[in-house]
Coordinates of C-alpha atoms and ligand atoms in Angstrom, one line a residue:
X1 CA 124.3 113.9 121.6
X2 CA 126.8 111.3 121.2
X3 CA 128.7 112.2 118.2
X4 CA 130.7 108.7 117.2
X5 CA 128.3 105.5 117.6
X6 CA 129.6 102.1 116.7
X7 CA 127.8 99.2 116.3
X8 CA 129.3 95.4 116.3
X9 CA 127.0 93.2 114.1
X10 CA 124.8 94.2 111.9
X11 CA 121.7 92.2 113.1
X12 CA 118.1 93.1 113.7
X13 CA 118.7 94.6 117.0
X14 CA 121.3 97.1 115.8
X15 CA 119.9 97.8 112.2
X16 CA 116.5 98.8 114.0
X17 CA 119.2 100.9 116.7
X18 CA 120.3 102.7 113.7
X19 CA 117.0 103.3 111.8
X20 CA 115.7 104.9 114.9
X21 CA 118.7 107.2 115.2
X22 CA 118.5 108.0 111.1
X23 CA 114.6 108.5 111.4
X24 CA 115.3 111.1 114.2
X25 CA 118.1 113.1 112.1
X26 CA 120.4 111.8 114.8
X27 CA 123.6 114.3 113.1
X28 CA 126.5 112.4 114.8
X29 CA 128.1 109.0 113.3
X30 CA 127.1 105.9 113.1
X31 CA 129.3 103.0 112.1
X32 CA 128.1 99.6 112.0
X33 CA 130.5 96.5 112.0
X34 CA 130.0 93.1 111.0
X35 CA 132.0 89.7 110.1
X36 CA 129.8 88.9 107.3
X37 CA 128.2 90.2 104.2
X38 CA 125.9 92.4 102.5
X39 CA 122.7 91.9 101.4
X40 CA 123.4 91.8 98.2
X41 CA 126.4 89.6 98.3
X42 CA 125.3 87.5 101.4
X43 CA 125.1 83.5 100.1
X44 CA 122.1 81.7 101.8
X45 CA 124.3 79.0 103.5
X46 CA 125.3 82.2 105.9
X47 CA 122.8 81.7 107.9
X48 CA 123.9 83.5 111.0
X49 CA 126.1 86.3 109.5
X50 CA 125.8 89.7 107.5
X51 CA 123.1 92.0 107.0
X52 CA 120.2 91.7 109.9
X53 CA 122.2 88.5 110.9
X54 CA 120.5 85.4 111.7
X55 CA 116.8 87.3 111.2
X56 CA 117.7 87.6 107.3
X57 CA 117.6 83.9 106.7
X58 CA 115.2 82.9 109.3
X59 CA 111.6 82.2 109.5
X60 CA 110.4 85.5 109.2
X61 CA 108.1 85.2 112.1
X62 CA 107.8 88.3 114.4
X63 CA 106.5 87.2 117.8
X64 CA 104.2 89.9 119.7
X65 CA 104.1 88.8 123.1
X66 CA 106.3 89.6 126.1
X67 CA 106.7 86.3 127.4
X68 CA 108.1 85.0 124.0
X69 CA 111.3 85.7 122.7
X70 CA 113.4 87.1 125.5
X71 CA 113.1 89.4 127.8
X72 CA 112.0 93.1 127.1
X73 CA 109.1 94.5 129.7
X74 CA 111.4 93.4 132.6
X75 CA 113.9 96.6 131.3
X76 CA 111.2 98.7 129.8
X77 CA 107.9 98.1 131.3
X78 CA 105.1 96.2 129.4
X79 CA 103.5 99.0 127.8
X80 CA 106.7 100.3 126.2
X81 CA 107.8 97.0 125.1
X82 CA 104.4 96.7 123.1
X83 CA 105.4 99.9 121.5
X84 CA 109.2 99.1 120.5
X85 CA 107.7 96.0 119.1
X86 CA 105.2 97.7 117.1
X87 CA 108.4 99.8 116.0
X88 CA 110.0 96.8 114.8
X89 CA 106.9 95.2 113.0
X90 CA 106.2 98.6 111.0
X91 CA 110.7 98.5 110.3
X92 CA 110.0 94.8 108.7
X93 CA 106.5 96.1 107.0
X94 CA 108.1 99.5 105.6
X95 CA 111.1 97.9 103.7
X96 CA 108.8 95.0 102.8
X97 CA 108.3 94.6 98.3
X98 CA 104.8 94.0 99.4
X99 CA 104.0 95.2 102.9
X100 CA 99.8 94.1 102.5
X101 CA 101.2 90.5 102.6
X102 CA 102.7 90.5 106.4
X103 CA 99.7 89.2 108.3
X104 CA 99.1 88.5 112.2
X105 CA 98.1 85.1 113.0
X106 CA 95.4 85.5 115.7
X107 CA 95.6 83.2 118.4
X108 CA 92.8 81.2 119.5
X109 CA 90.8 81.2 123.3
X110 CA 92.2 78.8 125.2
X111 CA 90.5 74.9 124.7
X112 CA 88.1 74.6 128.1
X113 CA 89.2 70.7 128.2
X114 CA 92.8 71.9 129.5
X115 CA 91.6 74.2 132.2
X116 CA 91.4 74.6 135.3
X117 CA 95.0 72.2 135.1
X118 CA 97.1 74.2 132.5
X119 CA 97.4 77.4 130.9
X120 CA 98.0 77.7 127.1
X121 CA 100.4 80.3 125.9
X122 CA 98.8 81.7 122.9
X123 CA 100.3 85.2 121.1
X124 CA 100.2 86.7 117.6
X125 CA 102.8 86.3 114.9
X126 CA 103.3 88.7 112.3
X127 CA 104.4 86.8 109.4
X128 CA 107.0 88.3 107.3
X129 CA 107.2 85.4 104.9
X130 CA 111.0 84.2 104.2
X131 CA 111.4 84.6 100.9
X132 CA 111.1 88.3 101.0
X133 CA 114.0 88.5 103.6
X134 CA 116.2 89.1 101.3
X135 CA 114.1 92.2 99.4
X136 CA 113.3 93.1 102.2
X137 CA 117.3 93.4 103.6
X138 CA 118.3 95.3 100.6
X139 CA 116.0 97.7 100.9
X140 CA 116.6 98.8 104.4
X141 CA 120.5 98.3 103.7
X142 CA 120.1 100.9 101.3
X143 CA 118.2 103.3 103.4
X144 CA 120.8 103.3 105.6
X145 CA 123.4 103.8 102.9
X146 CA 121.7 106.5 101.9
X147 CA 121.3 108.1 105.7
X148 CA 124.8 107.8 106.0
X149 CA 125.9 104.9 108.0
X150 CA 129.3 103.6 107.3
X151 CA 129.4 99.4 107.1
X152 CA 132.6 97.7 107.5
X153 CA 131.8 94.5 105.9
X154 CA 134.0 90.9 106.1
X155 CA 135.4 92.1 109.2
X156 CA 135.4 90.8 112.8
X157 CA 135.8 92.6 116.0
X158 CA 138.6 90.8 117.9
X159 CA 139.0 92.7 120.8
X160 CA 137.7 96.1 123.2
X161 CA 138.7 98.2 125.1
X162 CA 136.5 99.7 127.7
X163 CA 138.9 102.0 129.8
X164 CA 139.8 103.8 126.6
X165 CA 136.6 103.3 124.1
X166 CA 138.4 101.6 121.2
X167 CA 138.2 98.1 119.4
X168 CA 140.2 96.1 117.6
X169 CA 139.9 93.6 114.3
X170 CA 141.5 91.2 113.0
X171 CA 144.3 89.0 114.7
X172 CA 146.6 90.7 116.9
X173 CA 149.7 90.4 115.5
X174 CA 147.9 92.7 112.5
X175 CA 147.3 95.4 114.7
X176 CA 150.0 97.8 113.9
X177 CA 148.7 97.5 110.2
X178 CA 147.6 101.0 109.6
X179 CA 144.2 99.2 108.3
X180 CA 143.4 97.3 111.3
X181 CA 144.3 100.3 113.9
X182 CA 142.0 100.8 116.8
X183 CA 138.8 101.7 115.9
X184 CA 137.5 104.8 118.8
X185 CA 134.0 105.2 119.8
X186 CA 131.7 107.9 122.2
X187 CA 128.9 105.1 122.4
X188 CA 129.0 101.2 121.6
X189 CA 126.1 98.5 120.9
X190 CA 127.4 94.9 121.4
X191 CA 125.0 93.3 119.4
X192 CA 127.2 89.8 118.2
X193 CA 123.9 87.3 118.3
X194 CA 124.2 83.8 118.7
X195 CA 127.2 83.5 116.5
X196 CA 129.0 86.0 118.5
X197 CA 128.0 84.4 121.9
X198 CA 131.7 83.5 123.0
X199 CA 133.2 86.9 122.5
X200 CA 130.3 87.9 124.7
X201 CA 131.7 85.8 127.2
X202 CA 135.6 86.4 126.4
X203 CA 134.8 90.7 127.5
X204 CA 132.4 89.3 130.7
X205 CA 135.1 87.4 131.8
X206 CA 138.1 89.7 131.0
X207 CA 136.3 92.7 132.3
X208 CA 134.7 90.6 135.8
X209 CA 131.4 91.8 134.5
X210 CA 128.8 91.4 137.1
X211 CA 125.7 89.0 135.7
X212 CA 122.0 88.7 136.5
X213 CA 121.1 85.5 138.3
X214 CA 119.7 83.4 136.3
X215 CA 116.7 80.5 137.0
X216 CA 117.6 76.9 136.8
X217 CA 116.0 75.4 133.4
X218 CA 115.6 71.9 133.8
X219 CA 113.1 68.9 133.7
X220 CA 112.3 65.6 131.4
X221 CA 111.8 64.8 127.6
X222 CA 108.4 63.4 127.7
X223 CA 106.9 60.8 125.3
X224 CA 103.5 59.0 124.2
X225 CA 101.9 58.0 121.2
X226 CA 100.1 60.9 119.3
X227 CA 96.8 59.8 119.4
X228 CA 96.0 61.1 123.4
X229 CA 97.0 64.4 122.6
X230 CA 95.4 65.2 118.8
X231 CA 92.7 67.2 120.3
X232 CA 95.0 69.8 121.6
X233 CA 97.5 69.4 118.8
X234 CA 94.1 70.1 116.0
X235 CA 94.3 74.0 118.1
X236 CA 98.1 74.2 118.6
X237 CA 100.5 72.4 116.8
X238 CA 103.3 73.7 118.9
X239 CA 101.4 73.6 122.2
X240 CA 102.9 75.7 125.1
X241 CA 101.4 74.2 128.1
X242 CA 101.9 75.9 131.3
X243 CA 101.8 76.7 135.0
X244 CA 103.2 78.6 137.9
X245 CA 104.1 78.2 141.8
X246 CA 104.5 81.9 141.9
X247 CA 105.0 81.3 146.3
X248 CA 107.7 78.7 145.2
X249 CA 109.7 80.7 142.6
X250 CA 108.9 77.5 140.0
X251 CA 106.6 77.8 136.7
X252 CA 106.8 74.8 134.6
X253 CA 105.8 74.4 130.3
X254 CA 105.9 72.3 128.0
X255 CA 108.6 72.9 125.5
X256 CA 109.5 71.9 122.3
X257 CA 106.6 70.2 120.9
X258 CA 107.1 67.2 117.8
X259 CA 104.2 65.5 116.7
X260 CA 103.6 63.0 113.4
X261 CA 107.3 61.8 112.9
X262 CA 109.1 62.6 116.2
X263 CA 112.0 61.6 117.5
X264 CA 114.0 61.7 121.2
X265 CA 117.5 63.2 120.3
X266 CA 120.5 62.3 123.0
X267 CA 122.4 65.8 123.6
X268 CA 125.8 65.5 125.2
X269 CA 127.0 68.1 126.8
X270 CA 130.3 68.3 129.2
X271 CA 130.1 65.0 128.9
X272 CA 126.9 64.0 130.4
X273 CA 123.4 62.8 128.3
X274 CA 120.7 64.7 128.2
X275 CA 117.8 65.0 125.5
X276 CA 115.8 67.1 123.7
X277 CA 113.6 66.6 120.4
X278 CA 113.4 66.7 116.7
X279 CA 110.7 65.7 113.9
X280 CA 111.2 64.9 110.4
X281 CA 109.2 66.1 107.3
X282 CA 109.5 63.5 105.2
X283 CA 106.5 60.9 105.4
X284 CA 108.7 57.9 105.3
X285 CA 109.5 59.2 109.1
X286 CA 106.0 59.1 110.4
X287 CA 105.9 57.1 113.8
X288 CA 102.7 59.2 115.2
X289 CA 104.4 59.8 118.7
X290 CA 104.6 63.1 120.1
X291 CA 107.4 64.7 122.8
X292 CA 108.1 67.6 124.5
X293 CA 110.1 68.7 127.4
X294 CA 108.2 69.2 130.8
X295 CA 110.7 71.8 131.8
X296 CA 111.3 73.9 135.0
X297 CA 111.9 77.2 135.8
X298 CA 113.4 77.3 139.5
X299 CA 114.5 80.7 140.3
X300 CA 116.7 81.8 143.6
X301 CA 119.2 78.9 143.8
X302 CA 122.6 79.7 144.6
X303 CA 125.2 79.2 141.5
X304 CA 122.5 77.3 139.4
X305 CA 125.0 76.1 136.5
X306 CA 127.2 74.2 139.0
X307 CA 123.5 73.0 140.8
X308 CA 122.3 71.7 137.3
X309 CA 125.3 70.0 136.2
X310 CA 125.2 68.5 139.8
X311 CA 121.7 66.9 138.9
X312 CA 122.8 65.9 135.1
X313 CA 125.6 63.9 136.9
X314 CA 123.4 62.3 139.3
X315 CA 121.0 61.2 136.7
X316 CA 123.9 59.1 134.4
X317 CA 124.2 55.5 135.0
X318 CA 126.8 53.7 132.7
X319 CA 127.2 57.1 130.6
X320 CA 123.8 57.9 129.7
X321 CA 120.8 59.3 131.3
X322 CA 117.2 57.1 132.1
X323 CA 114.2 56.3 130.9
X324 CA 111.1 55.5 133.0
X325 CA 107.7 54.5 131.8
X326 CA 104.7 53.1 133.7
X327 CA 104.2 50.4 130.7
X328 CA 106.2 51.4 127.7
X329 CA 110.3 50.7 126.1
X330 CA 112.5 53.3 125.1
X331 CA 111.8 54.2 121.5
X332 CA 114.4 54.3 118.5
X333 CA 115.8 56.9 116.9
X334 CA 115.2 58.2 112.9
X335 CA 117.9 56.0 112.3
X336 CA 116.4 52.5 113.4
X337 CA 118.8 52.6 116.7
X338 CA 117.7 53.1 120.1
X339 CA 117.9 56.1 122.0
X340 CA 120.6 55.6 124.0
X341 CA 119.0 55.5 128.4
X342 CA 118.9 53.1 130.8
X343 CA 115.8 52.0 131.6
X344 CA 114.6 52.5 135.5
X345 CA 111.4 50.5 137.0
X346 CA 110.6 53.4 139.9
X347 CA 111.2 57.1 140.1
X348 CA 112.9 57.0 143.3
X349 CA 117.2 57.5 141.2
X350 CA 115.0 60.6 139.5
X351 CA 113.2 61.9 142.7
X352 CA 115.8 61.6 144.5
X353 CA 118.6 63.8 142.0
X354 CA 116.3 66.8 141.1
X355 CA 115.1 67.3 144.9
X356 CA 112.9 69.0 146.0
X357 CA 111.3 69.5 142.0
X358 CA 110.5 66.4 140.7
X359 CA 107.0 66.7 142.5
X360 CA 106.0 69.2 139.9
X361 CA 107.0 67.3 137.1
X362 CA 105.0 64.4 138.6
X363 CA 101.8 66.2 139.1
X364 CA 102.3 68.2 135.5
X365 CA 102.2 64.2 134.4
X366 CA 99.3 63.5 136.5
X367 CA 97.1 66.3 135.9
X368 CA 97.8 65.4 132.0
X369 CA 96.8 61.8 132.8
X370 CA 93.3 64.2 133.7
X371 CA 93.0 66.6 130.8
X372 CA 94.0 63.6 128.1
X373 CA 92.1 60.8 129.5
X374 CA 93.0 58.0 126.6
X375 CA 96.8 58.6 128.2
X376 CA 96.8 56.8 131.4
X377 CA 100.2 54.6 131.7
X378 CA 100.6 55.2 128.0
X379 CA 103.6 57.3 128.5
X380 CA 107.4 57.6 129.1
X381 CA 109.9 60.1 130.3
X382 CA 113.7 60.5 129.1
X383 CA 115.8 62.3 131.9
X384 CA 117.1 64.9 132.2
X385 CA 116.2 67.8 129.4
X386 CA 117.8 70.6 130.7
X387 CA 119.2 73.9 129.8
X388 CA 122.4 76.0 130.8
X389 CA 121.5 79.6 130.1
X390 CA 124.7 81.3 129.6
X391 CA 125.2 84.3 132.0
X392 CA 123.7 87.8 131.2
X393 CA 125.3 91.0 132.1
X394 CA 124.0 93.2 134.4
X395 CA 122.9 96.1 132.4
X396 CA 121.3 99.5 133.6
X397 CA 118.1 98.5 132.8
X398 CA 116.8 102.3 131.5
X399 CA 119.4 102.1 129.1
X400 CA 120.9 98.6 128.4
X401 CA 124.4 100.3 129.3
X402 CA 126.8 97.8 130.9
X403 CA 126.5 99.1 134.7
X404 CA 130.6 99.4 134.7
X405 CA 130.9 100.9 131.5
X406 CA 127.7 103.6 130.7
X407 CA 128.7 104.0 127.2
X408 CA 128.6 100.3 126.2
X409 CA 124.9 98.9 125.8
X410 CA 124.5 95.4 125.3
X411 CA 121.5 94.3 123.1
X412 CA 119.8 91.4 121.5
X413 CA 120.5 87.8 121.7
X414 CA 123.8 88.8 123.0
X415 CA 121.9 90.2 126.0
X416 CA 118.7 88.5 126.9
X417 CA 116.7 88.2 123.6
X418 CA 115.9 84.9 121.9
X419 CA 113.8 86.2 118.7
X420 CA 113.4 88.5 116.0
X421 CA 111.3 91.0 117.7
X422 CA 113.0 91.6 121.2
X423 CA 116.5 91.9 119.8
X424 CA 114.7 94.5 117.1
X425 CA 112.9 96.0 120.2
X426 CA 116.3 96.2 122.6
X427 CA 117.9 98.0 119.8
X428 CA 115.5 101.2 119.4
X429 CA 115.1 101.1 122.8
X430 CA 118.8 102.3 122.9
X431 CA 118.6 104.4 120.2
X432 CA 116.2 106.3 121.9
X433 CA 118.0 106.5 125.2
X434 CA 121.2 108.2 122.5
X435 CA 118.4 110.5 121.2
X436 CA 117.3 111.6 124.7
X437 CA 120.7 112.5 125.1
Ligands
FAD1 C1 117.6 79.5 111.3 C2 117.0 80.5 112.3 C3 115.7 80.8 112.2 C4 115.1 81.8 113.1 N1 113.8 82.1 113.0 C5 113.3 83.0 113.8 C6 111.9 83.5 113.7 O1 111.2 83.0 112.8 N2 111.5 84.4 114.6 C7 112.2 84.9 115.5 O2 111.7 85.8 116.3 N3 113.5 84.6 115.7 C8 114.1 83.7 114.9 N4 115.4 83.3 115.0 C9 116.2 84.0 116.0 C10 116.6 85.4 115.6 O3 117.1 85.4 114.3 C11 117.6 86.1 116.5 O4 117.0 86.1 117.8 C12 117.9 87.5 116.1 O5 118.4 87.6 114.8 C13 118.9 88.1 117.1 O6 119.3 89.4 116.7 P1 120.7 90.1 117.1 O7 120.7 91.4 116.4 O8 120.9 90.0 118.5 O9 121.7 89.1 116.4 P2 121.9 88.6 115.0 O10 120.7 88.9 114.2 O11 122.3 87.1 115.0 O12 123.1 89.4 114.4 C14 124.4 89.4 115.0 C15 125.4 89.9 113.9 O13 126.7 90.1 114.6 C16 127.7 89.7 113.7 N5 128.9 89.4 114.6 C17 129.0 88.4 115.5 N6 130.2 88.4 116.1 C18 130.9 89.4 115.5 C19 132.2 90.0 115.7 N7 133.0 89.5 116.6 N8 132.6 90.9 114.9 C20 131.8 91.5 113.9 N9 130.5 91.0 113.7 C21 130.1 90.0 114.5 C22 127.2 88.5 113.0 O14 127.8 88.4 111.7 C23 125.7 88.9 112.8 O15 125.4 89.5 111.6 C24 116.0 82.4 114.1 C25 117.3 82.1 114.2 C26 117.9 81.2 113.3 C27 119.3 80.8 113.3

């Protein structure tokens, strides 16, 4: 066994990592380091930082599908992601003050109306509830106390060292401060989250580690009043609409669904307009439209950040991106202002930047036009929504270990995961490849 783990952050995927290791009377160490707090002295305006990092303040919802949330059964297998999941579930269920209370929202069969056009991605929740996040935290902080796992609290991880398995905190000029010296370990678990994601890129970068390719993410924010759509919205509020071209490496979904008072947001990014959604709460928002992004999944082209920003620059005109409806004007904003695009009266500017894919948004539009027949030319599309997946390193996909550097396993969001559940799930899965070992 591996006598001296660390762990850098303290979020769900390594606090489930080192209640798998405790449970199995792992006898080495384990030292867990993160830049925020503890449970009992973590504020809630730190939403991202301290004890099971940004799960301890989120919505509590544990997704139980493999196609939500990241990626899991592409390392493991399908049925062994199932059972890290239910791992994590019965973690979050154990430590809970009142464990009968986490229920699993079932889903529903999909409507009839939308097939044989769409698919609806439907998959159980496990409800934790939010306010018993933070019971829930300081119970399983003091289990691990009590196993013996040594936090370093308020303290970030600056730099590491993979030739020589040692990491630094603090700034360097502090480093010869017999408190901040080098900090040696037999096995390491990266597990930073979103709020660690540019340290993830600093090592990748400073260590030329290799990445997976990744699929190009990108497509249109689409919008129509709410009315054409309220009979799929009554069985999913958050619909997840979907399809695949498995022979042309392209799946398309709906993403991002806002109904009742929804709003397109402008994103800028290097630069360029793009958009995405929002919706308010408050009544005094309610404009009945609904949006979502039609977005597409292209995999197998050739350095697809430099291909996507390509297509974002093609689709500016005058500094902002396009709108194009059949019959509508672009709407406003939440604020009373509109949402900044230049309208266009064909496709051709659109077809033309995101060749050869804009066909499948087109026929996503049309077959909609089929399954909600009040829609017809009732509709609009803001252009581009898109999304620059940062790069993920290649990892040895039995063990999550770095494929230069065996004794460094990358997990959670700072690998592939995008939810509560995976990143739980990545980190027993590593604990158990320790155990094996
Ligand atoms: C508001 C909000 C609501 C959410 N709701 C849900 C939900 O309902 N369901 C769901 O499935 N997912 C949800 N998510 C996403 C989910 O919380 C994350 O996917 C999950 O927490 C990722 O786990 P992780 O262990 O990879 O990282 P995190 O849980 O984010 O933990 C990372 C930890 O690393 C620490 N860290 C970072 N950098 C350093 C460093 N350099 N040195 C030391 N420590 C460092 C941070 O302090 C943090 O504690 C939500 C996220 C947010 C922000």
């Amino acid at each position: 066994m591996s006598k001296n783990v660390v762990m850098v952050g303290a979020g769900v995927a390594n606090v489930n990592a080192a209640t798998k290791l405790i449970d199995n009377g792992f006898d080495g160490k384990i030292t867990i380091i993160d830049m925020g707090k503890d449970p009992y002295l973590r504020p809630y305006e730190e939403v991202m930082t301290g004890f099971l990092g940004a799960g301890g303040w989120s919505d509590g919802k544990l997704t139980y599908h493999t196609a939500i949330g990241g990626q899991l059964s592409k390392y493991c297998g399908e049925e062994k992601a199932m059972e890290l999941f239910d791992q994590v579930i019965d973690n979050f269920k154990r430590f809970h003050p009142k464990p009968e209370e986490v229920q699993c929202s079932n889903p529903i069969a999909e409507p009839d109306f939308i097939k044989p056009y769409f698919g609806l991605r439907l998959f159980p929740v496990w409800h934790v509830g939010t306010d018993y996040l933070h019971e829930i935290g300081k119970n399983w902080y003091d289990f691990l106390v009590d196993g013996g796992v040594e936090f370093i609290w308020e303290t970030k991880v600056t730099s590491i060292d993979f030739d020589n398995s040692e990491l630094f905190i603090g700034e360097e000029e502090s480093w010869l401060d017999t408190k901040n010296w080098p900090i040696s370990y037999d096995k390491l678990i990266f597990g930073v989250g979103k709020s660690g994601i540019d340290f993830g890129k600093q090592l990748a970068e400073e260590y030329d580690l290799p990445t997976e390719p990744k699929p190009v993410q990108i497509g249109v924010r689409f919008e129509a009043p709410q009315k054409h759509f309220q009979k799929l919205i009554d069985v999913s509020y958050d619909f997840k609409l979907y399809r695949k071209y498995e022979d042309k490496g392209v799946s398309l979904r709906s993403f991002c669904t806002n109904n009742n008072a929804a709003y397109v947001a402008v994103e800028e990014t290097y630069g360029d307009h793009s958009y995405n959604g929002h919706a308010k709460k408050d009544e005094a928002f309610r404009n009945d439209m609904t949006n979502f992004g039609i977005l597409m999944e292209v995999q197998g082209i050739d350095k697809p950040f430099d291909w996507s920003r390509d297509v974002v620059k093609n689709l500016q005109i005058d500094g902002t991106g396009l709108y194009y409806s059949p019959t509508r004007k672009p709407s406003t904003t939440s604020e009373g202002k509109n949402v900044s695009a230049i309208q266009v009266d064909t496709l051709h500017k659109i077809a033309k930047s995101m060749q050869p894919y804009f066909m499948y948004v087109y026929d996503f539009i049309e077959d909609m036009k089929k399954v909600f027949p009040t829609l017809k030319d009732d509709w609009g599309i803001y252009v581009p929504e898109v999304k620059y997946l940062s790069p993920e390193p290649l990892v040895d996909y039995t063990n999550l270990a770095l494929t230069k550097y065996p004794n460094v396993h990358f997990v959670g969001d700072a690998l592939s995961a995008r939810g509560i559940t995976v990143s739980g799930a990545q980190g027993t899965y590593v604990a158990e490849h320790i155990l094996k070992n």
